[in-house]
mmCIF file with all atom_site columns, C-alpha atoms in Angstrom:
data_model
loop_
_atom_site.group_PDB
_atom_site.id
_atom_site.type_symbol
_atom_site.label_atom_id
_atom_site.label_alt_id
_atom_site.label_comp_id
_atom_site.label_asym_id
_atom_site.label_entity_id
_atom_site.label_seq_id
_atom_site.pdbx_PDB_ins_code
_atom_site.Cartn_x
_atom_site.Cartn_y
_atom_site.Cartn_z
_atom_site.occupancy
_atom_site.B_iso_or_equiv
_atom_site.pdbx_formal_charge
_atom_site.auth_seq_id
_atom_site.auth_comp_id
_atom_site.auth_asym_id
_atom_site.auth_atom_id
_atom_site.pdbx_PDB_model_num
ATOM 1   C CA . GLY A 1 1   ? -26.745 -19.335 -110.755 1.00 63.00 ? 230 GLY A CA 1
ATOM 2   C CA . GLN A 1 2   ? -26.198 -22.951 -111.394 1.00 73.00 ? 231 GLN A CA 1
ATOM 3   C CA . ASN A 1 3   ? -23.218 -24.207 -113.353 1.00 86.00 ? 232 ASN A CA 1
ATOM 4   C CA . ILE A 1 4   ? -21.614 -27.617 -113.833 1.00 91.00 ? 233 ILE A CA 1
ATOM 5   C CA . ASP A 1 5   ? -18.342 -28.040 -115.518 1.00 94.00 ? 234 ASP A CA 1
ATOM 6   C CA . GLN A 1 6   ? -16.691 -31.127 -117.176 1.00 95.00 ? 235 GLN A CA 1
ATOM 7   C CA . PRO A 1 7   ? -14.053 -31.648 -119.868 1.00 96.00 ? 236 PRO A CA 1
ATOM 8   C CA . THR A 1 8   ? -15.607 -32.053 -123.284 1.00 93.00 ? 237 THR A CA 1
ATOM 9   C CA . GLU A 1 9   ? -13.475 -34.938 -124.271 1.00 96.00 ? 238 GLU A CA 1
ATOM 10  C CA . MET A 1 10  ? -10.804 -37.495 -123.018 1.00 97.00 ? 239 MET A CA 1
ATOM 11  C CA . THR A 1 11  ? -8.823  -40.283 -124.503 1.00 97.00 ? 240 THR A CA 1
ATOM 12  C CA . ALA A 1 12  ? -7.143  -43.024 -122.848 1.00 97.00 ? 241 ALA A CA 1
ATOM 13  C CA . THR A 1 13  ? -5.712  -46.484 -123.387 1.00 97.00 ? 242 THR A CA 1
ATOM 14  C CA . GLU A 1 14  ? -7.142  -49.850 -122.693 1.00 97.00 ? 243 GLU A CA 1
ATOM 15  C CA . GLY A 1 15  ? -6.067  -51.128 -119.335 1.00 97.00 ? 244 GLY A CA 1
ATOM 16  C CA . ALA A 1 16  ? -5.139  -47.634 -118.056 1.00 97.00 ? 245 ALA A CA 1
ATOM 17  C CA . ILE A 1 17  ? -6.649  -45.369 -115.297 1.00 97.00 ? 246 ILE A CA 1
ATOM 18  C CA . VAL A 1 18  ? -8.818  -42.186 -116.225 1.00 98.00 ? 247 VAL A CA 1
ATOM 19  C CA . GLN A 1 19  ? -10.110 -39.448 -113.882 1.00 98.00 ? 248 GLN A CA 1
ATOM 20  C CA . ILE A 1 20  ? -12.989 -37.384 -115.112 1.00 98.00 ? 249 ILE A CA 1
ATOM 21  C CA . ASN A 1 21  ? -13.314 -34.146 -113.133 1.00 98.00 ? 250 ASN A CA 1
ATOM 22  C CA . CYS A 1 22  ? -16.488 -32.369 -112.452 1.00 97.00 ? 251 CYS A CA 1
ATOM 23  C CA . THR A 1 23  ? -16.969 -28.957 -110.639 1.00 97.00 ? 252 THR A CA 1
ATOM 24  C CA . TYR A 1 24  ? -20.203 -27.297 -109.756 1.00 94.00 ? 253 TYR A CA 1
ATOM 25  C CA . GLN A 1 25  ? -21.607 -24.076 -108.369 1.00 91.00 ? 254 GLN A CA 1
ATOM 26  C CA . THR A 1 26  ? -25.197 -24.629 -107.237 1.00 83.00 ? 255 THR A CA 1
ATOM 27  C CA . SER A 1 27  ? -27.970 -23.265 -104.888 1.00 78.00 ? 256 SER A CA 1
ATOM 28  C CA . GLY A 1 28  ? -27.719 -25.888 -102.265 1.00 80.00 ? 257 GLY A CA 1
ATOM 29  C CA . PHE A 1 29  ? -26.567 -29.434 -102.470 1.00 86.00 ? 258 PHE A CA 1
ATOM 30  C CA . ASN A 1 30  ? -28.238 -32.651 -102.063 1.00 83.00 ? 259 ASN A CA 1
ATOM 31  C CA . GLY A 1 31  ? -26.060 -35.158 -103.759 1.00 88.00 ? 260 GLY A CA 1
ATOM 32  C CA . LEU A 1 32  ? -24.027 -35.680 -106.820 1.00 92.00 ? 261 LEU A CA 1
ATOM 33  C CA . PHE A 1 33  ? -24.491 -38.362 -109.314 1.00 91.00 ? 262 PHE A CA 1
ATOM 34  C CA . TRP A 1 34  ? -22.618 -39.876 -112.260 1.00 94.00 ? 263 TRP A CA 1
ATOM 35  C CA . TYR A 1 35  ? -24.327 -41.372 -115.256 1.00 94.00 ? 264 TYR A CA 1
ATOM 36  C CA . GLN A 1 36  ? -22.857 -43.345 -118.200 1.00 95.00 ? 265 GLN A CA 1
ATOM 37  C CA . GLN A 1 37  ? -24.460 -42.834 -121.568 1.00 92.00 ? 266 GLN A CA 1
ATOM 38  C CA . HIS A 1 38  ? -23.351 -44.910 -124.523 1.00 92.00 ? 267 HIS A CA 1
ATOM 39  C CA . ALA A 1 39  ? -24.020 -43.350 -127.925 1.00 86.00 ? 268 ALA A CA 1
ATOM 40  C CA . GLY A 1 40  ? -27.684 -43.694 -128.913 1.00 81.00 ? 269 GLY A CA 1
ATOM 41  C CA . GLU A 1 41  ? -28.766 -44.971 -125.509 1.00 85.00 ? 270 GLU A CA 1
ATOM 42  C CA . ALA A 1 42  ? -30.124 -43.675 -122.335 1.00 85.00 ? 271 ALA A CA 1
ATOM 43  C CA . PRO A 1 43  ? -27.991 -42.697 -119.473 1.00 90.00 ? 272 PRO A CA 1
ATOM 44  C CA . THR A 1 44  ? -27.520 -45.242 -116.646 1.00 90.00 ? 273 THR A CA 1
ATOM 45  C CA . PHE A 1 45  ? -26.761 -44.723 -113.089 1.00 89.00 ? 274 PHE A CA 1
ATOM 46  C CA . LEU A 1 46  ? -23.219 -45.101 -111.955 1.00 93.00 ? 275 LEU A CA 1
ATOM 47  C CA . SER A 1 47  ? -22.795 -43.407 -108.501 1.00 92.00 ? 276 SER A CA 1
ATOM 48  C CA . TYR A 1 48  ? -24.000 -41.278 -105.866 1.00 89.00 ? 277 TYR A CA 1
ATOM 49  C CA . ASN A 1 49  ? -22.142 -38.989 -103.284 1.00 93.00 ? 278 ASN A CA 1
ATOM 50  C CA . VAL A 1 50  ? -23.642 -36.866 -100.752 1.00 90.00 ? 279 VAL A CA 1
ATOM 51  C CA . LEU A 1 51  ? -20.833 -36.948 -98.049  1.00 93.00 ? 280 LEU A CA 1
ATOM 52  C CA . ASP A 1 52  ? -17.238 -36.085 -98.668  1.00 96.00 ? 281 ASP A CA 1
ATOM 53  C CA . GLY A 1 53  ? -14.985 -38.911 -99.516  1.00 96.00 ? 282 GLY A CA 1
ATOM 54  C CA . LEU A 1 54  ? -14.530 -41.653 -101.930 1.00 96.00 ? 283 LEU A CA 1
ATOM 55  C CA . GLU A 1 55  ? -17.097 -44.342 -102.893 1.00 92.00 ? 284 GLU A CA 1
ATOM 56  C CA . GLU A 1 56  ? -15.811 -47.450 -104.631 1.00 93.00 ? 285 GLU A CA 1
ATOM 57  C CA . LYS A 1 57  ? -17.707 -49.833 -106.710 1.00 89.00 ? 286 LYS A CA 1
ATOM 58  C CA . GLY A 1 58  ? -15.763 -52.326 -108.662 1.00 93.00 ? 287 GLY A CA 1
ATOM 59  C CA . ARG A 1 59  ? -13.670 -50.606 -111.375 1.00 96.00 ? 288 ARG A CA 1
ATOM 60  C CA . PHE A 1 60  ? -15.450 -47.294 -110.844 1.00 96.00 ? 289 PHE A CA 1
ATOM 61  C CA . SER A 1 61  ? -14.841 -44.796 -107.958 1.00 97.00 ? 290 SER A CA 1
ATOM 62  C CA . SER A 1 62  ? -16.417 -41.354 -107.290 1.00 97.00 ? 291 SER A CA 1
ATOM 63  C CA . PHE A 1 63  ? -15.016 -38.740 -105.118 1.00 98.00 ? 292 PHE A CA 1
ATOM 64  C CA . LEU A 1 64  ? -16.676 -35.729 -103.530 1.00 97.00 ? 293 LEU A CA 1
ATOM 65  C CA . SER A 1 65  ? -15.415 -32.487 -101.860 1.00 97.00 ? 294 SER A CA 1
ATOM 66  C CA . ARG A 1 66  ? -18.337 -30.321 -101.137 1.00 95.00 ? 295 ARG A CA 1
ATOM 67  C CA . SER A 1 67  ? -16.222 -27.430 -99.785  1.00 94.00 ? 296 SER A CA 1
ATOM 68  C CA . LYS A 1 68  ? -14.462 -27.418 -103.036 1.00 95.00 ? 297 LYS A CA 1
ATOM 69  C CA . GLY A 1 69  ? -17.583 -28.089 -105.241 1.00 95.00 ? 298 GLY A CA 1
ATOM 70  C CA . TYR A 1 70  ? -15.667 -30.794 -106.786 1.00 96.00 ? 299 TYR A CA 1
ATOM 71  C CA . SER A 1 71  ? -16.162 -34.431 -107.758 1.00 98.00 ? 300 SER A CA 1
ATOM 72  C CA . TYR A 1 72  ? -14.244 -37.035 -109.960 1.00 98.00 ? 301 TYR A CA 1
ATOM 73  C CA . LEU A 1 73  ? -15.134 -40.347 -111.357 1.00 98.00 ? 302 LEU A CA 1
ATOM 74  C CA . LEU A 1 74  ? -12.112 -42.747 -111.573 1.00 98.00 ? 303 LEU A CA 1
ATOM 75  C CA . LEU A 1 75  ? -12.198 -45.553 -113.978 1.00 97.00 ? 304 LEU A CA 1
ATOM 76  C CA . LYS A 1 76  ? -9.768  -48.329 -113.574 1.00 97.00 ? 305 LYS A CA 1
ATOM 77  C CA . GLU A 1 77  ? -8.588  -51.065 -115.908 1.00 97.00 ? 306 GLU A CA 1
ATOM 78  C CA . LEU A 1 78  ? -10.213 -49.418 -118.730 1.00 98.00 ? 307 LEU A CA 1
ATOM 79  C CA . GLN A 1 79  ? -12.086 -51.616 -121.311 1.00 97.00 ? 308 GLN A CA 1
ATOM 80  C CA . MET A 1 80  ? -13.124 -50.788 -124.864 1.00 97.00 ? 309 MET A CA 1
ATOM 81  C CA . LYS A 1 81  ? -16.763 -50.917 -123.560 1.00 96.00 ? 310 LYS A CA 1
ATOM 82  C CA . ASP A 1 82  ? -16.029 -47.952 -121.413 1.00 97.00 ? 311 ASP A CA 1
ATOM 83  C CA . SER A 1 83  ? -16.097 -45.670 -124.285 1.00 98.00 ? 312 SER A CA 1
ATOM 84  C CA . ALA A 1 84  ? -19.161 -43.463 -123.664 1.00 97.00 ? 313 ALA A CA 1
ATOM 85  C CA . SER A 1 85  ? -20.140 -39.988 -122.245 1.00 95.00 ? 314 SER A CA 1
ATOM 86  C CA . TYR A 1 86  ? -19.997 -39.473 -118.606 1.00 97.00 ? 315 TYR A CA 1
ATOM 87  C CA . LEU A 1 87  ? -22.629 -37.187 -117.068 1.00 94.00 ? 316 LEU A CA 1
ATOM 88  C CA . CYS A 1 88  ? -22.253 -35.364 -113.769 1.00 94.00 ? 317 CYS A CA 1
ATOM 89  C CA . ALA A 1 89  ? -25.319 -34.112 -112.135 1.00 91.00 ? 318 ALA A CA 1
ATOM 90  C CA . VAL A 1 90  ? -26.088 -32.340 -108.981 1.00 89.00 ? 319 VAL A CA 1
ATOM 91  C CA . LYS A 1 91  ? -29.372 -32.217 -107.044 1.00 83.00 ? 320 LYS A CA 1
ATOM 92  C CA . GLY A 1 92  ? -29.573 -28.856 -105.371 1.00 76.00 ? 321 GLY A CA 1
ATOM 93  C CA . ASP A 1 93  ? -32.136 -27.149 -103.143 1.00 67.00 ? 322 ASP A CA 1
ATOM 94  C CA . ASN A 1 94  ? -33.645 -24.892 -105.606 1.00 51.00 ? 323 ASN A CA 1
ATOM 95  C CA . TYR A 1 95  ? -34.502 -27.274 -108.462 1.00 51.00 ? 324 TYR A CA 1
ATOM 96  C CA . GLY A 1 96  ? -37.546 -28.944 -107.126 1.00 52.00 ? 325 GLY A CA 1
ATOM 97  C CA . GLN A 1 97  ? -37.078 -32.652 -107.571 1.00 57.00 ? 326 GLN A CA 1
ATOM 98  C CA . ASN A 1 98  ? -34.894 -32.646 -110.646 1.00 65.00 ? 327 ASN A CA 1
ATOM 99  C CA . PHE A 1 99  ? -31.100 -32.430 -111.156 1.00 75.00 ? 328 PHE A CA 1
ATOM 100 C CA . VAL A 1 100 ? -28.916 -30.243 -112.997 1.00 83.00 ? 329 VAL A CA 1
ATOM 101 C CA . PHE A 1 101 ? -26.696 -32.003 -115.496 1.00 87.00 ? 330 PHE A CA 1
ATOM 102 C CA . GLY A 1 102 ? -23.263 -31.128 -116.695 1.00 90.00 ? 331 GLY A CA 1
ATOM 103 C CA . PRO A 1 103 ? -22.487 -31.216 -120.556 1.00 89.00 ? 332 PRO A CA 1
ATOM 104 C CA . GLY A 1 104 ? -20.898 -34.562 -120.072 1.00 93.00 ? 333 GLY A CA 1
ATOM 105 C CA . THR A 1 105 ? -17.242 -35.871 -120.879 1.00 96.00 ? 334 THR A CA 1
ATOM 106 C CA . ARG A 1 106 ? -17.080 -37.927 -123.955 1.00 95.00 ? 335 ARG A CA 1
ATOM 107 C CA . LEU A 1 107 ? -14.439 -40.558 -123.236 1.00 97.00 ? 336 LEU A CA 1
ATOM 108 C CA . SER A 1 108 ? -12.680 -42.586 -125.984 1.00 97.00 ? 337 SER A CA 1
ATOM 109 C CA . VAL A 1 109 ? -10.819 -45.854 -125.032 1.00 97.00 ? 338 VAL A CA 1
ATOM 110 C CA . LEU A 1 110 ? -8.121  -46.803 -127.408 1.00 96.00 ? 339 LEU A CA 1
ATOM 111 C CA . PRO A 1 111 ? -6.587  -50.333 -127.965 1.00 94.00 ? 340 PRO A CA 1
ATOM 112 C CA . GLY B 2 1   ? -43.184 -52.355 -117.238 1.00 54.00 ? 116 GLY B CA 1
ATOM 113 C CA . ALA B 2 2   ? -39.576 -53.266 -116.607 1.00 75.00 ? 117 ALA B CA 1
ATOM 114 C CA . GLY B 2 3   ? -38.212 -50.132 -117.946 1.00 89.00 ? 118 GLY B CA 1
ATOM 115 C CA . VAL B 2 4   ? -39.159 -46.758 -118.981 1.00 93.00 ? 119 VAL B CA 1
ATOM 116 C CA . SER B 2 5   ? -40.491 -46.955 -122.550 1.00 94.00 ? 120 SER B CA 1
ATOM 117 C CA . GLN B 2 6   ? -40.552 -44.056 -124.999 1.00 96.00 ? 121 GLN B CA 1
ATOM 118 C CA . SER B 2 7   ? -42.170 -43.890 -128.527 1.00 97.00 ? 122 SER B CA 1
ATOM 119 C CA . PRO B 2 8   ? -41.377 -43.371 -131.206 1.00 97.00 ? 123 PRO B CA 1
ATOM 120 C CA . SER B 2 9   ? -37.643 -43.975 -130.949 1.00 94.00 ? 124 SER B CA 1
ATOM 121 C CA . ASN B 2 10  ? -37.174 -41.764 -134.129 1.00 96.00 ? 125 ASN B CA 1
ATOM 122 C CA . LYS B 2 11  ? -39.307 -38.887 -135.687 1.00 97.00 ? 126 LYS B CA 1
ATOM 123 C CA . VAL B 2 12  ? -38.697 -36.800 -138.715 1.00 97.00 ? 127 VAL B CA 1
ATOM 124 C CA . THR B 2 13  ? -41.204 -33.954 -139.054 1.00 97.00 ? 128 THR B CA 1
ATOM 125 C CA . GLU B 2 14  ? -41.594 -30.984 -141.363 1.00 97.00 ? 129 GLU B CA 1
ATOM 126 C CA . LYS B 2 15  ? -41.108 -27.533 -139.793 1.00 97.00 ? 130 LYS B CA 1
ATOM 127 C CA . GLY B 2 16  ? -44.414 -26.128 -138.580 1.00 97.00 ? 131 GLY B CA 1
ATOM 128 C CA . LYS B 2 17  ? -45.922 -29.547 -137.883 1.00 98.00 ? 132 LYS B CA 1
ATOM 129 C CA . ASP B 2 18  ? -47.064 -30.676 -134.442 1.00 98.00 ? 133 ASP B CA 1
ATOM 130 C CA . VAL B 2 19  ? -45.473 -33.852 -132.732 1.00 98.00 ? 134 VAL B CA 1
ATOM 131 C CA . GLU B 2 20  ? -46.430 -35.989 -129.762 1.00 98.00 ? 135 GLU B CA 1
ATOM 132 C CA . LEU B 2 21  ? -43.890 -37.948 -127.825 1.00 98.00 ? 136 LEU B CA 1
ATOM 133 C CA . ARG B 2 22  ? -44.995 -40.776 -125.533 1.00 97.00 ? 137 ARG B CA 1
ATOM 134 C CA . CYS B 2 23  ? -43.385 -41.945 -122.159 1.00 97.00 ? 138 CYS B CA 1
ATOM 135 C CA . ASP B 2 24  ? -44.354 -45.005 -120.342 1.00 96.00 ? 139 ASP B CA 1
ATOM 136 C CA . PRO B 2 25  ? -42.817 -44.933 -116.812 1.00 94.00 ? 140 PRO B CA 1
ATOM 137 C CA . ILE B 2 26  ? -41.829 -47.701 -114.686 1.00 91.00 ? 141 ILE B CA 1
ATOM 138 C CA . SER B 2 27  ? -44.918 -49.187 -113.154 1.00 89.00 ? 142 SER B CA 1
ATOM 139 C CA . GLY B 2 28  ? -45.353 -47.443 -109.573 1.00 85.00 ? 143 GLY B CA 1
ATOM 140 C CA . HIS B 2 29  ? -42.943 -44.659 -110.054 1.00 86.00 ? 144 HIS B CA 1
ATOM 141 C CA . THR B 2 30  ? -44.648 -41.555 -108.936 1.00 85.00 ? 145 THR B CA 1
ATOM 142 C CA . ALA B 2 31  ? -42.301 -39.207 -110.359 1.00 86.00 ? 146 ALA B CA 1
ATOM 143 C CA . LEU B 2 32  ? -41.787 -38.456 -114.251 1.00 91.00 ? 147 LEU B CA 1
ATOM 144 C CA . TYR B 2 33  ? -39.421 -36.129 -115.904 1.00 91.00 ? 148 TYR B CA 1
ATOM 145 C CA . TRP B 2 34  ? -38.710 -34.936 -119.486 1.00 95.00 ? 149 TRP B CA 1
ATOM 146 C CA . TYR B 2 35  ? -35.287 -33.733 -120.618 1.00 94.00 ? 150 TYR B CA 1
ATOM 147 C CA . ARG B 2 36  ? -34.081 -32.744 -123.885 1.00 94.00 ? 151 ARG B CA 1
ATOM 148 C CA . GLN B 2 37  ? -30.523 -33.427 -125.046 1.00 91.00 ? 152 GLN B CA 1
ATOM 149 C CA . SER B 2 38  ? -29.191 -31.406 -127.993 1.00 87.00 ? 153 SER B CA 1
ATOM 150 C CA . LEU B 2 39  ? -26.014 -32.856 -129.927 1.00 78.00 ? 154 LEU B CA 1
ATOM 151 C CA . GLY B 2 40  ? -22.886 -32.416 -127.845 1.00 70.00 ? 155 GLY B CA 1
ATOM 152 C CA . GLN B 2 41  ? -24.853 -30.651 -124.972 1.00 75.00 ? 156 GLN B CA 1
ATOM 153 C CA . GLY B 2 42  ? -26.009 -31.606 -121.431 1.00 79.00 ? 157 GLY B CA 1
ATOM 154 C CA . LEU B 2 43  ? -29.336 -32.665 -120.405 1.00 87.00 ? 158 LEU B CA 1
ATOM 155 C CA . GLU B 2 44  ? -31.869 -29.730 -120.259 1.00 89.00 ? 159 GLU B CA 1
ATOM 156 C CA . PHE B 2 45  ? -34.686 -30.086 -117.887 1.00 88.00 ? 160 PHE B CA 1
ATOM 157 C CA . LEU B 2 46  ? -38.088 -29.559 -119.368 1.00 93.00 ? 161 LEU B CA 1
ATOM 158 C CA . ILE B 2 47  ? -40.939 -30.705 -116.912 1.00 92.00 ? 162 ILE B CA 1
ATOM 159 C CA . TYR B 2 48  ? -41.684 -33.049 -114.204 1.00 87.00 ? 163 TYR B CA 1
ATOM 160 C CA . PHE B 2 49  ? -44.599 -34.481 -112.781 1.00 89.00 ? 164 PHE B CA 1
ATOM 161 C CA . GLN B 2 50  ? -45.119 -35.879 -109.078 1.00 84.00 ? 165 GLN B CA 1
ATOM 162 C CA . GLY B 2 51  ? -48.150 -37.897 -108.181 1.00 81.00 ? 166 GLY B CA 1
ATOM 163 C CA . ASN B 2 52  ? -51.207 -35.523 -108.284 1.00 81.00 ? 167 ASN B CA 1
ATOM 164 C CA . SER B 2 53  ? -49.237 -32.438 -107.715 1.00 83.00 ? 168 SER B CA 1
ATOM 165 C CA . ALA B 2 54  ? -49.138 -29.548 -110.338 1.00 85.00 ? 169 ALA B CA 1
ATOM 166 C CA . PRO B 2 55  ? -46.368 -30.266 -112.654 1.00 89.00 ? 170 PRO B CA 1
ATOM 167 C CA . ASP B 2 56  ? -43.160 -28.142 -112.556 1.00 87.00 ? 171 ASP B CA 1
ATOM 168 C CA . LYS B 2 57  ? -43.188 -26.594 -115.918 1.00 90.00 ? 172 LYS B CA 1
ATOM 169 C CA . SER B 2 58  ? -40.266 -24.199 -115.303 1.00 86.00 ? 173 SER B CA 1
ATOM 170 C CA . GLY B 2 59  ? -38.020 -25.941 -117.863 1.00 89.00 ? 174 GLY B CA 1
ATOM 171 C CA . LEU B 2 60  ? -40.351 -25.510 -120.928 1.00 93.00 ? 175 LEU B CA 1
ATOM 172 C CA . PRO B 2 61  ? -38.668 -23.406 -123.513 1.00 93.00 ? 176 PRO B CA 1
ATOM 173 C CA . SER B 2 62  ? -41.704 -21.883 -125.027 1.00 95.00 ? 177 SER B CA 1
ATOM 174 C CA . ASP B 2 63  ? -45.362 -22.013 -125.062 1.00 96.00 ? 178 ASP B CA 1
ATOM 175 C CA . ARG B 2 64  ? -45.215 -24.348 -128.010 1.00 97.00 ? 179 ARG B CA 1
ATOM 176 C CA . PHE B 2 65  ? -44.254 -27.100 -125.609 1.00 97.00 ? 180 PHE B CA 1
ATOM 177 C CA . SER B 2 66  ? -46.749 -28.789 -123.342 1.00 97.00 ? 181 SER B CA 1
ATOM 178 C CA . ALA B 2 67  ? -46.957 -31.999 -121.518 1.00 96.00 ? 182 ALA B CA 1
ATOM 179 C CA . GLU B 2 68  ? -49.737 -34.106 -119.860 1.00 95.00 ? 183 GLU B CA 1
ATOM 180 C CA . ARG B 2 69  ? -49.569 -37.129 -117.544 1.00 94.00 ? 184 ARG B CA 1
ATOM 181 C CA . THR B 2 70  ? -52.811 -39.169 -117.597 1.00 85.00 ? 185 THR B CA 1
ATOM 182 C CA . GLY B 2 71  ? -53.756 -41.342 -114.699 1.00 81.00 ? 186 GLY B CA 1
ATOM 183 C CA . GLY B 2 72  ? -50.505 -40.742 -112.905 1.00 77.00 ? 187 GLY B CA 1
ATOM 184 C CA . SER B 2 73  ? -48.817 -43.145 -115.496 1.00 89.00 ? 188 SER B CA 1
ATOM 185 C CA . VAL B 2 74  ? -48.316 -42.375 -119.202 1.00 95.00 ? 189 VAL B CA 1
ATOM 186 C CA . SER B 2 75  ? -47.055 -38.882 -120.283 1.00 96.00 ? 190 SER B CA 1
ATOM 187 C CA . THR B 2 76  ? -47.146 -37.244 -123.509 1.00 97.00 ? 191 THR B CA 1
ATOM 188 C CA . LEU B 2 77  ? -44.967 -34.179 -124.527 1.00 98.00 ? 192 LEU B CA 1
ATOM 189 C CA . THR B 2 78  ? -46.410 -32.054 -127.354 1.00 98.00 ? 193 THR B CA 1
ATOM 190 C CA . ILE B 2 79  ? -44.563 -29.665 -129.425 1.00 98.00 ? 194 ILE B CA 1
ATOM 191 C CA . GLN B 2 80  ? -46.697 -27.376 -131.603 1.00 98.00 ? 195 GLN B CA 1
ATOM 192 C CA . ARG B 2 81  ? -45.374 -25.737 -134.778 1.00 98.00 ? 196 ARG B CA 1
ATOM 193 C CA . THR B 2 82  ? -41.901 -27.332 -134.695 1.00 98.00 ? 197 THR B CA 1
ATOM 194 C CA . GLN B 2 83  ? -38.922 -25.366 -135.495 1.00 97.00 ? 198 GLN B CA 1
ATOM 195 C CA . GLN B 2 84  ? -35.503 -26.682 -136.503 1.00 96.00 ? 199 GLN B CA 1
ATOM 196 C CA . GLU B 2 85  ? -33.934 -25.681 -133.057 1.00 95.00 ? 200 GLU B CA 1
ATOM 197 C CA . ASP B 2 86  ? -36.463 -28.328 -131.585 1.00 96.00 ? 201 ASP B CA 1
ATOM 198 C CA . SER B 2 87  ? -34.359 -31.165 -133.105 1.00 96.00 ? 202 SER B CA 1
ATOM 199 C CA . ALA B 2 88  ? -32.886 -33.020 -130.259 1.00 96.00 ? 203 ALA B CA 1
ATOM 200 C CA . VAL B 2 89  ? -33.197 -36.298 -128.247 1.00 94.00 ? 204 VAL B CA 1
ATOM 201 C CA . TYR B 2 90  ? -36.008 -36.120 -125.936 1.00 97.00 ? 205 TYR B CA 1
ATOM 202 C CA . LEU B 2 91  ? -35.561 -38.253 -122.716 1.00 95.00 ? 206 LEU B CA 1
ATOM 203 C CA . CYS B 2 92  ? -38.144 -39.351 -120.234 1.00 95.00 ? 207 CYS B CA 1
ATOM 204 C CA . ALA B 2 93  ? -37.155 -40.505 -116.764 1.00 92.00 ? 208 ALA B CA 1
ATOM 205 C CA . SER B 2 94  ? -38.915 -41.840 -113.754 1.00 89.00 ? 209 SER B CA 1
ATOM 206 C CA . SER B 2 95  ? -38.239 -42.428 -110.118 1.00 83.00 ? 210 SER B CA 1
ATOM 207 C CA . LEU B 2 96  ? -40.061 -44.208 -107.306 1.00 76.00 ? 211 LEU B CA 1
ATOM 208 C CA . VAL B 2 97  ? -40.189 -41.125 -105.053 1.00 66.00 ? 212 VAL B CA 1
ATOM 209 C CA . ALA B 2 98  ? -39.484 -37.453 -106.032 1.00 55.00 ? 213 ALA B CA 1
ATOM 210 C CA . GLY B 2 99  ? -35.842 -36.946 -106.257 1.00 54.00 ? 214 GLY B CA 1
ATOM 211 C CA . GLY B 2 100 ? -35.071 -40.678 -106.776 1.00 50.00 ? 215 GLY B CA 1
ATOM 212 C CA . ALA B 2 101 ? -33.443 -41.322 -103.376 1.00 52.00 ? 216 ALA B CA 1
ATOM 213 C CA . ASN B 2 102 ? -29.943 -42.601 -103.711 1.00 52.00 ? 217 ASN B CA 1
ATOM 214 C CA . TYR B 2 103 ? -30.203 -43.844 -107.214 1.00 56.00 ? 218 TYR B CA 1
ATOM 215 C CA . GLY B 2 104 ? -31.243 -40.963 -109.379 1.00 67.00 ? 219 GLY B CA 1
ATOM 216 C CA . TYR B 2 105 ? -33.583 -41.666 -112.178 1.00 80.00 ? 220 TYR B CA 1
ATOM 217 C CA . THR B 2 106 ? -34.220 -44.605 -114.597 1.00 88.00 ? 221 THR B CA 1
ATOM 218 C CA . PHE B 2 107 ? -34.123 -43.157 -117.976 1.00 91.00 ? 222 PHE B CA 1
ATOM 219 C CA . GLY B 2 108 ? -35.877 -44.312 -121.160 1.00 93.00 ? 223 GLY B CA 1
ATOM 220 C CA . SER B 2 109 ? -34.007 -44.746 -124.545 1.00 91.00 ? 224 SER B CA 1
ATOM 221 C CA . GLY B 2 110 ? -35.322 -41.374 -125.878 1.00 94.00 ? 225 GLY B CA 1
ATOM 222 C CA . THR B 2 111 ? -37.025 -40.058 -128.806 1.00 96.00 ? 226 THR B CA 1
ATOM 223 C CA . ARG B 2 112 ? -34.837 -38.648 -131.533 1.00 95.00 ? 227 ARG B CA 1
ATOM 224 C CA . LEU B 2 113 ? -36.731 -35.769 -133.128 1.00 97.00 ? 228 LEU B CA 1
ATOM 225 C CA . THR B 2 114 ? -35.483 -34.175 -136.360 1.00 97.00 ? 229 THR B CA 1
ATOM 226 C CA . VAL B 2 115 ? -37.301 -31.138 -137.716 1.00 97.00 ? 230 VAL B CA 1
ATOM 227 C CA . VAL B 2 116 ? -36.504 -30.645 -141.335 1.00 96.00 ? 231 VAL B CA 1
#
């Protein structure tokens, strides 16, 4: 079957670094995506990994290990506006053209 | 349009009534997807359309749910005889090509459906 796991909630302090983990078991693999979703808003694209390693984009970085079925999203220099849910999604072989989304991690950034 | 537009943004309906949710994708995007997000839950795939191909309806939870996409553009998700468990945010997304290349989907802001 298909399964994506993420922690339900995390809390961090403004200016700190936080790592949000995602583990997956899917039928095939064609890329892993991270989305940010503020309360009451649509998810917005953050990052995409299809090869092993770290992809850095400003304050956000995403890491992938395909052999371990593992990814993380790293947020540096946290800001209050980073308080949101972070969704991990995997595009596998057997899902047609759609992704399987994890339950999301609700991050609260405290002053 | 510039983004994916969904209407209404909020809908409260009585149990047993039918509802229609509308999605207007980004112009030129051939693929369109509907997802459902219940409170505190992940996104649940419902249906996707790609060009003129038959839609993938594998995620529709029951025969009360149906969707159409007219002219390869606007899509309507219809829920008949609504139940309280249908209460959720219904998200529509579109992409330029099926699978969305490296950039995933562009989501609309969703329709929050409350069945009372």
